[in-house]
Amino acid sequence: MTDRTNRNIIGPRVRLARLSEKPKATLADISARLEVLDVKISVNSLGKIENGWQSVTDKQLYALARVLKVTPNWLLGWEEKE
């Protein structure tokens, strides 16, 4: 049996940034914003990313940081929010 957890380290911070928005952004909101940047991540896949069940590419990491208005370093846990 393959462990489906811990395939990324950014998931909890993606969720935190998404839910910190006023009003809170839905997974569909984030998916639509990513598509504008030519990065296609489905709502289902975003949920898997937030739960640590799906890996992310560097392009996806950068795009997620842009649409969530945080830095890639913050998503990676290398810095704290200002």
PDB file of N, CA and C in Angstrom:
ATOM      1  N   MET A   1       0.841  -1.185   0.000  1.00  0.00           N
ATOM      2  CA  MET A   1       0.000   0.000   0.000  1.00  0.00           C
ATOM      3  C   MET A   1       0.888   1.251   0.000  1.00  0.00           C
ATOM      4  N   THR A   2       0.587   2.169  -0.859  1.00  0.00           N
ATOM      5  CA  THR A   2       1.369   3.389  -0.984  1.00  0.00           C
ATOM      6  C   THR A   2       0.817   4.467  -0.067  1.00  0.00           C
ATOM      7  N   ASP A   3       1.704   5.163   0.633  1.00  0.00           N
ATOM      8  CA  ASP A   3       1.302   6.267   1.495  1.00  0.00           C
ATOM      9  C   ASP A   3       0.963   7.472   0.624  1.00  0.00           C
ATOM     10  N   ARG A   4      -0.278   7.953   0.719  1.00  0.00           N
ATOM     11  CA  ARG A   4      -0.722   9.076  -0.108  1.00  0.00           C
ATOM     12  C   ARG A   4      -0.494  10.424   0.563  1.00  0.00           C
ATOM     13  N   THR A   5       0.072  10.451   1.723  1.00  0.00           N
ATOM     14  CA  THR A   5       0.291  11.721   2.409  1.00  0.00           C
ATOM     15  C   THR A   5       1.724  12.190   2.216  1.00  0.00           C
ATOM     16  N   ASN A   6       1.947  13.435   2.541  1.00  0.00           N
ATOM     17  CA  ASN A   6       3.284  14.025   2.512  1.00  0.00           C
ATOM     18  C   ASN A   6       3.920  14.030   1.124  1.00  0.00           C
ATOM     19  N   ARG A   7       3.122  14.267   0.105  1.00  0.00           N
ATOM     20  CA  ARG A   7       3.675  14.388  -1.245  1.00  0.00           C
ATOM     21  C   ARG A   7       4.056  15.827  -1.558  1.00  0.00           C
ATOM     22  N   ASN A   8       3.716  16.747  -0.658  1.00  0.00           N
ATOM     23  CA  ASN A   8       4.159  18.131  -0.784  1.00  0.00           C
ATOM     24  C   ASN A   8       4.211  18.724   0.617  1.00  0.00           C
ATOM     25  N   ILE A   9       4.891  19.862   0.746  1.00  0.00           N
ATOM     26  CA  ILE A   9       4.960  20.529   2.052  1.00  0.00           C
ATOM     27  C   ILE A   9       4.190  21.842   2.065  1.00  0.00           C
ATOM     28  N   ILE A  10       3.626  22.213   0.915  1.00  0.00           N
ATOM     29  CA  ILE A  10       2.944  23.507   0.838  1.00  0.00           C
ATOM     30  C   ILE A  10       1.446  23.430   1.118  1.00  0.00           C
ATOM     31  N   GLY A  11       0.879  22.245   1.115  1.00  0.00           N
ATOM     32  CA  GLY A  11      -0.571  22.093   1.231  1.00  0.00           C
ATOM     33  C   GLY A  11      -1.228  22.855   2.372  1.00  0.00           C
ATOM     34  N   PRO A  12      -0.736  22.703   3.605  1.00  0.00           N
ATOM     35  CA  PRO A  12      -1.370  23.420   4.711  1.00  0.00           C
ATOM     36  C   PRO A  12      -1.329  24.942   4.543  1.00  0.00           C
ATOM     37  N   ARG A  13      -0.242  25.445   3.972  1.00  0.00           N
ATOM     38  CA  ARG A  13      -0.145  26.892   3.778  1.00  0.00           C
ATOM     39  C   ARG A  13      -1.001  27.370   2.609  1.00  0.00           C
ATOM     40  N   VAL A  14      -1.175  26.529   1.597  1.00  0.00           N
ATOM     41  CA  VAL A  14      -2.106  26.884   0.515  1.00  0.00           C
ATOM     42  C   VAL A  14      -3.495  27.063   1.108  1.00  0.00           C
ATOM     43  N   ARG A  15      -3.916  26.104   1.928  1.00  0.00           N
ATOM     44  CA  ARG A  15      -5.243  26.186   2.561  1.00  0.00           C
ATOM     45  C   ARG A  15      -5.337  27.420   3.458  1.00  0.00           C
ATOM     46  N   LEU A  16      -4.310  27.668   4.259  1.00  0.00           N
ATOM     47  CA  LEU A  16      -4.312  28.818   5.161  1.00  0.00           C
ATOM     48  C   LEU A  16      -4.439  30.124   4.383  1.00  0.00           C
ATOM     49  N   ALA A  17      -3.659  30.276   3.329  1.00  0.00           N
ATOM     50  CA  ALA A  17      -3.715  31.504   2.525  1.00  0.00           C
ATOM     51  C   ALA A  17      -5.081  31.650   1.859  1.00  0.00           C
ATOM     52  N   ARG A  18      -5.616  30.561   1.338  1.00  0.00           N
ATOM     53  CA  ARG A  18      -6.925  30.596   0.672  1.00  0.00           C
ATOM     54  C   ARG A  18      -8.025  31.005   1.643  1.00  0.00           C
ATOM     55  N   LEU A  19      -8.008  30.440   2.817  1.00  0.00           N
ATOM     56  CA  LEU A  19      -9.063  30.714   3.793  1.00  0.00           C
ATOM     57  C   LEU A  19      -8.864  32.034   4.524  1.00  0.00           C
ATOM     58  N   SER A  20      -7.667  32.624   4.414  1.00  0.00           N
ATOM     59  CA  SER A  20      -7.405  33.918   5.041  1.00  0.00           C
ATOM     60  C   SER A  20      -7.911  35.081   4.203  1.00  0.00           C
ATOM     61  N   GLU A  21      -8.225  34.816   2.947  1.00  0.00           N
ATOM     62  CA  GLU A  21      -8.733  35.886   2.088  1.00  0.00           C
ATOM     63  C   GLU A  21     -10.095  36.348   2.581  1.00  0.00           C
ATOM     64  N   LYS A  22     -10.389  37.603   2.346  1.00  0.00           N
ATOM     65  CA  LYS A  22     -11.689  38.184   2.697  1.00  0.00           C
ATOM     66  C   LYS A  22     -12.388  38.614   1.426  1.00  0.00           C
ATOM     67  N   PRO A  23     -13.482  38.026   1.008  1.00  0.00           N
ATOM     68  CA  PRO A  23     -14.073  36.801   1.566  1.00  0.00           C
ATOM     69  C   PRO A  23     -13.208  35.590   1.231  1.00  0.00           C
ATOM     70  N   LYS A  24     -13.444  34.511   1.969  1.00  0.00           N
ATOM     71  CA  LYS A  24     -12.656  33.302   1.772  1.00  0.00           C
ATOM     72  C   LYS A  24     -12.796  32.818   0.337  1.00  0.00           C
ATOM     73  N   ALA A  25     -11.668  32.466  -0.253  1.00  0.00           N
ATOM     74  CA  ALA A  25     -11.668  31.947  -1.618  1.00  0.00           C
ATOM     75  C   ALA A  25     -12.007  30.461  -1.599  1.00  0.00           C
ATOM     76  N   THR A  26     -12.764  30.045  -2.590  1.00  0.00           N
ATOM     77  CA  THR A  26     -13.063  28.624  -2.738  1.00  0.00           C
ATOM     78  C   THR A  26     -11.992  27.975  -3.603  1.00  0.00           C
ATOM     79  N   LEU A  27     -11.990  26.660  -3.608  1.00  0.00           N
ATOM     80  CA  LEU A  27     -11.072  25.951  -4.489  1.00  0.00           C
ATOM     81  C   LEU A  27     -11.357  26.307  -5.946  1.00  0.00           C
ATOM     82  N   ALA A  28     -12.628  26.502  -6.276  1.00  0.00           N
ATOM     83  CA  ALA A  28     -13.000  26.891  -7.642  1.00  0.00           C
ATOM     84  C   ALA A  28     -12.452  28.274  -7.979  1.00  0.00           C
ATOM     85  N   ASP A  29     -12.467  29.197  -7.023  1.00  0.00           N
ATOM     86  CA  ASP A  29     -11.890  30.534  -7.241  1.00  0.00           C
ATOM     87  C   ASP A  29     -10.406  30.426  -7.595  1.00  0.00           C
ATOM     88  N   ILE A  30      -9.689  29.638  -6.815  1.00  0.00           N
ATOM     89  CA  ILE A  30      -8.244  29.502  -7.024  1.00  0.00           C
ATOM     90  C   ILE A  30      -7.966  28.815  -8.356  1.00  0.00           C
ATOM     91  N   SER A  31      -8.723  27.790  -8.687  1.00  0.00           N
ATOM     92  CA  SER A  31      -8.556  27.093  -9.958  1.00  0.00           C
ATOM     93  C   SER A  31      -8.745  28.049 -11.132  1.00  0.00           C
ATOM     94  N   ALA A  32      -9.762  28.903 -11.051  1.00  0.00           N
ATOM     95  CA  ALA A  32     -10.028  29.871 -12.123  1.00  0.00           C
ATOM     96  C   ALA A  32      -8.891  30.888 -12.236  1.00  0.00           C
ATOM     97  N   ARG A  33      -8.387  31.361 -11.111  1.00  0.00           N
ATOM     98  CA  ARG A  33      -7.270  32.324 -11.136  1.00  0.00           C
ATOM     99  C   ARG A  33      -6.016  31.703 -11.738  1.00  0.00           C
ATOM    100  N   LEU A  34      -5.784  30.437 -11.425  1.00  0.00           N
ATOM    101  CA  LEU A  34      -4.618  29.740 -11.971  1.00  0.00           C
ATOM    102  C   LEU A  34      -4.730  29.590 -13.481  1.00  0.00           C
ATOM    103  N   GLU A  35      -5.939  29.324 -13.953  1.00  0.00           N
ATOM    104  CA  GLU A  35      -6.135  29.145 -15.389  1.00  0.00           C
ATOM    105  C   GLU A  35      -5.782  30.412 -16.167  1.00  0.00           C
ATOM    106  N   VAL A  36      -6.031  31.576 -15.578  1.00  0.00           N
ATOM    107  CA  VAL A  36      -5.656  32.839 -16.213  1.00  0.00           C
ATOM    108  C   VAL A  36      -4.135  32.896 -16.416  1.00  0.00           C
ATOM    109  N   LEU A  37      -3.390  32.261 -15.516  1.00  0.00           N
ATOM    110  CA  LEU A  37      -1.926  32.208 -15.633  1.00  0.00           C
ATOM    111  C   LEU A  37      -1.455  31.020 -16.475  1.00  0.00           C
ATOM    112  N   ASP A  38      -2.402  30.347 -17.141  1.00  0.00           N
ATOM    113  CA  ASP A  38      -2.119  29.181 -17.969  1.00  0.00           C
ATOM    114  C   ASP A  38      -1.586  28.003 -17.153  1.00  0.00           C
ATOM    115  N   VAL A  39      -2.064  27.896 -15.927  1.00  0.00           N
ATOM    116  CA  VAL A  39      -1.751  26.757 -15.068  1.00  0.00           C
ATOM    117  C   VAL A  39      -3.077  26.108 -14.720  1.00  0.00           C
ATOM    118  N   LYS A  40      -3.262  24.906 -15.222  1.00  0.00           N
ATOM    119  CA  LYS A  40      -4.540  24.224 -15.028  1.00  0.00           C
ATOM    120  C   LYS A  40      -4.434  23.215 -13.886  1.00  0.00           C
ATOM    121  N   ILE A  41      -5.096  23.541 -12.779  1.00  0.00           N
ATOM    122  CA  ILE A  41      -5.199  22.628 -11.640  1.00  0.00           C
ATOM    123  C   ILE A  41      -6.682  22.555 -11.301  1.00  0.00           C
ATOM    124  N   SER A  42      -7.242  21.380 -11.383  1.00  0.00           N
ATOM    125  CA  SER A  42      -8.667  21.210 -11.112  1.00  0.00           C
ATOM    126  C   SER A  42      -8.972  21.422  -9.628  1.00  0.00           C
ATOM    127  N   VAL A  43     -10.236  21.628  -9.343  1.00  0.00           N
ATOM    128  CA  VAL A  43     -10.687  21.768  -7.955  1.00  0.00           C
ATOM    129  C   VAL A  43     -10.305  20.513  -7.168  1.00  0.00           C
ATOM    130  N   ASN A  44     -10.516  19.360  -7.769  1.00  0.00           N
ATOM    131  CA  ASN A  44     -10.178  18.097  -7.120  1.00  0.00           C
ATOM    132  C   ASN A  44      -8.685  18.021  -6.810  1.00  0.00           C
ATOM    133  N   SER A  45      -7.861  18.410  -7.768  1.00  0.00           N
ATOM    134  CA  SER A  45      -6.411  18.377  -7.558  1.00  0.00           C
ATOM    135  C   SER A  45      -5.964  19.384  -6.505  1.00  0.00           C
ATOM    136  N   LEU A  46      -6.601  20.556  -6.482  1.00  0.00           N
ATOM    137  CA  LEU A  46      -6.274  21.532  -5.432  1.00  0.00           C
ATOM    138  C   LEU A  46      -6.560  20.970  -4.048  1.00  0.00           C
ATOM    139  N   GLY A  47      -7.674  20.269  -3.917  1.00  0.00           N
ATOM    140  CA  GLY A  47      -7.991  19.624  -2.642  1.00  0.00           C
ATOM    141  C   GLY A  47      -6.928  18.611  -2.252  1.00  0.00           C
ATOM    142  N   LYS A  48      -6.459  17.853  -3.249  1.00  0.00           N
ATOM    143  CA  LYS A  48      -5.402  16.871  -2.983  1.00  0.00           C
ATOM    144  C   LYS A  48      -4.097  17.560  -2.593  1.00  0.00           C
ATOM    145  N   ILE A  49      -3.801  18.697  -3.222  1.00  0.00           N
ATOM    146  CA  ILE A  49      -2.601  19.451  -2.854  1.00  0.00           C
ATOM    147  C   ILE A  49      -2.719  19.929  -1.413  1.00  0.00           C
ATOM    148  N   GLU A  50      -3.866  20.509  -1.060  1.00  0.00           N
ATOM    149  CA  GLU A  50      -4.051  21.007   0.315  1.00  0.00           C
ATOM    150  C   GLU A  50      -3.922  19.892   1.347  1.00  0.00           C
ATOM    151  N   ASN A  51      -4.305  18.678   0.987  1.00  0.00           N
ATOM    152  CA  ASN A  51      -4.223  17.550   1.912  1.00  0.00           C
ATOM    153  C   ASN A  51      -2.882  16.826   1.858  1.00  0.00           C
ATOM    154  N   GLY A  52      -1.980  17.287   0.986  1.00  0.00           N
ATOM    155  CA  GLY A  52      -0.668  16.663   0.884  1.00  0.00           C
ATOM    156  C   GLY A  52      -0.657  15.388   0.073  1.00  0.00           C
ATOM    157  N   TRP A  53      -1.716  15.117  -0.689  1.00  0.00           N
ATOM    158  CA  TRP A  53      -1.820  13.874  -1.447  1.00  0.00           C
ATOM    159  C   TRP A  53      -1.286  13.993  -2.858  1.00  0.00           C
ATOM    160  N   GLN A  54      -0.955  15.213  -3.299  1.00  0.00           N
ATOM    161  CA  GLN A  54      -0.492  15.409  -4.670  1.00  0.00           C
ATOM    162  C   GLN A  54       0.734  16.303  -4.685  1.00  0.00           C
ATOM    163  N   SER A  55       1.700  15.922  -5.489  1.00  0.00           N
ATOM    164  CA  SER A  55       2.911  16.722  -5.660  1.00  0.00           C
ATOM    165  C   SER A  55       2.606  17.964  -6.483  1.00  0.00           C
ATOM    166  N   VAL A  56       3.480  18.953  -6.383  1.00  0.00           N
ATOM    167  CA  VAL A  56       3.345  20.165  -7.194  1.00  0.00           C
ATOM    168  C   VAL A  56       4.655  20.415  -7.940  1.00  0.00           C
ATOM    169  N   THR A  57       4.523  21.003  -9.119  1.00  0.00           N
ATOM    170  CA  THR A  57       5.703  21.374  -9.888  1.00  0.00           C
ATOM    171  C   THR A  57       6.159  22.764  -9.458  1.00  0.00           C
ATOM    172  N   ASP A  58       7.335  23.143  -9.906  1.00  0.00           N
ATOM    173  CA  ASP A  58       7.810  24.485  -9.595  1.00  0.00           C
ATOM    174  C   ASP A  58       6.907  25.538 -10.234  1.00  0.00           C
ATOM    175  N   LYS A  59       6.403  25.276 -11.434  1.00  0.00           N
ATOM    176  CA  LYS A  59       5.496  26.212 -12.101  1.00  0.00           C
ATOM    177  C   LYS A  59       4.193  26.364 -11.303  1.00  0.00           C
ATOM    178  N   GLN A  60       3.673  25.259 -10.795  1.00  0.00           N
ATOM    179  CA  GLN A  60       2.461  25.325  -9.978  1.00  0.00           C
ATOM    180  C   GLN A  60       2.711  26.066  -8.674  1.00  0.00           C
ATOM    181  N   LEU A  61       3.855  25.828  -8.052  1.00  0.00           N
ATOM    182  CA  LEU A  61       4.213  26.530  -6.813  1.00  0.00           C
ATOM    183  C   LEU A  61       4.239  28.037  -7.045  1.00  0.00           C
ATOM    184  N   TYR A  62       4.903  28.457  -8.111  1.00  0.00           N
ATOM    185  CA  TYR A  62       5.004  29.881  -8.419  1.00  0.00           C
ATOM    186  C   TYR A  62       3.622  30.477  -8.687  1.00  0.00           C
ATOM    187  N   ALA A  63       2.807  29.780  -9.466  1.00  0.00           N
ATOM    188  CA  ALA A  63       1.464  30.279  -9.790  1.00  0.00           C
ATOM    189  C   ALA A  63       0.582  30.334  -8.545  1.00  0.00           C
ATOM    190  N   LEU A  64       0.641  29.327  -7.712  1.00  0.00           N
ATOM    191  CA  LEU A  64      -0.143  29.343  -6.471  1.00  0.00           C
ATOM    192  C   LEU A  64       0.251  30.524  -5.597  1.00  0.00           C
ATOM    193  N   ALA A  65       1.539  30.777  -5.490  1.00  0.00           N
ATOM    194  CA  ALA A  65       2.002  31.927  -4.698  1.00  0.00           C
ATOM    195  C   ALA A  65       1.433  33.228  -5.271  1.00  0.00           C
ATOM    196  N   ARG A  66       1.450  33.371  -6.581  1.00  0.00           N
ATOM    197  CA  ARG A  66       0.940  34.597  -7.209  1.00  0.00           C
ATOM    198  C   ARG A  66      -0.547  34.783  -6.942  1.00  0.00           C
ATOM    199  N   VAL A  67      -1.346  33.730  -7.153  1.00  0.00           N
ATOM    200  CA  VAL A  67      -2.796  33.909  -7.000  1.00  0.00           C
ATOM    201  C   VAL A  67      -3.206  34.035  -5.539  1.00  0.00           C
ATOM    202  N   LEU A  68      -2.400  33.500  -4.631  1.00  0.00           N
ATOM    203  CA  LEU A  68      -2.706  33.604  -3.202  1.00  0.00           C
ATOM    204  C   LEU A  68      -2.060  34.829  -2.561  1.00  0.00           C
ATOM    205  N   LYS A  69      -1.284  35.578  -3.354  1.00  0.00           N
ATOM    206  CA  LYS A  69      -0.624  36.803  -2.896  1.00  0.00           C
ATOM    207  C   LYS A  69       0.316  36.552  -1.715  1.00  0.00           C
ATOM    208  N   VAL A  70       1.097  35.487  -1.854  1.00  0.00           N
ATOM    209  CA  VAL A  70       2.147  35.159  -0.888  1.00  0.00           C
ATOM    210  C   VAL A  70       3.405  34.850  -1.699  1.00  0.00           C
ATOM    211  N   THR A  71       4.507  34.619  -1.025  1.00  0.00           N
ATOM    212  CA  THR A  71       5.729  34.272  -1.739  1.00  0.00           C
ATOM    213  C   THR A  71       5.886  32.745  -1.804  1.00  0.00           C
ATOM    214  N   PRO A  72       6.617  32.273  -2.807  1.00  0.00           N
ATOM    215  CA  PRO A  72       6.925  30.840  -2.828  1.00  0.00           C
ATOM    216  C   PRO A  72       7.641  30.404  -1.548  1.00  0.00           C
ATOM    217  N   ASN A  73       8.530  31.265  -1.035  1.00  0.00           N
ATOM    218  CA  ASN A  73       9.234  30.932   0.205  1.00  0.00           C
ATOM    219  C   ASN A  73       8.273  30.765   1.380  1.00  0.00           C
ATOM    220  N   TRP A  74       7.211  31.581   1.422  1.00  0.00           N
ATOM    221  CA  TRP A  74       6.236  31.426   2.498  1.00  0.00           C
ATOM    222  C   TRP A  74       5.503  30.095   2.356  1.00  0.00           C
ATOM    223  N   LEU A  75       5.096  29.773   1.130  1.00  0.00           N
ATOM    224  CA  LEU A  75       4.417  28.489   0.924  1.00  0.00           C
ATOM    225  C   LEU A  75       5.303  27.319   1.336  1.00  0.00           C
ATOM    226  N   LEU A  76       6.597  27.462   1.118  1.00  0.00           N
ATOM    227  CA  LEU A  76       7.531  26.394   1.475  1.00  0.00           C
ATOM    228  C   LEU A  76       7.881  26.372   2.963  1.00  0.00           C
ATOM    229  N   GLY A  77       7.424  27.379   3.709  1.00  0.00           N
ATOM    230  CA  GLY A  77       7.710  27.444   5.141  1.00  0.00           C
ATOM    231  C   GLY A  77       9.058  28.046   5.459  1.00  0.00           C
ATOM    232  N   TRP A  78       9.667  28.703   4.477  1.00  0.00           N
ATOM    233  CA  TRP A  78      10.991  29.293   4.675  1.00  0.00           C
ATOM    234  C   TRP A  78      10.944  30.709   5.214  1.00  0.00           C
ATOM    235  N   GLU A  79       9.778  31.302   5.228  1.00  0.00           N
ATOM    236  CA  GLU A  79       9.632  32.647   5.788  1.00  0.00           C
ATOM    237  C   GLU A  79       8.228  32.786   6.354  1.00  0.00           C
ATOM    238  N   GLU A  80       8.074  33.764   7.228  1.00  0.00           N
ATOM    239  CA  GLU A  80       6.776  34.047   7.820  1.00  0.00           C
ATOM    240  C   GLU A  80       6.121  35.207   7.081  1.00  0.00           C
ATOM    241  N   LYS A  81       4.808  35.279   7.141  1.00  0.00           N
ATOM    242  CA  LYS A  81       4.072  36.384   6.521  1.00  0.00           C
ATOM    243  C   LYS A  81       4.366  37.670   7.246  1.00  0.00           C
ATOM    244  N   GLU A  82       4.386  38.768   6.495  1.00  0.00           N
ATOM    245  CA  GLU A  82       4.606  40.075   7.116  1.00  0.00           C
ATOM    246  C   GLU A  82       3.315  40.631   7.634  1.00  0.00           C
TER     247      GLU A  82
END
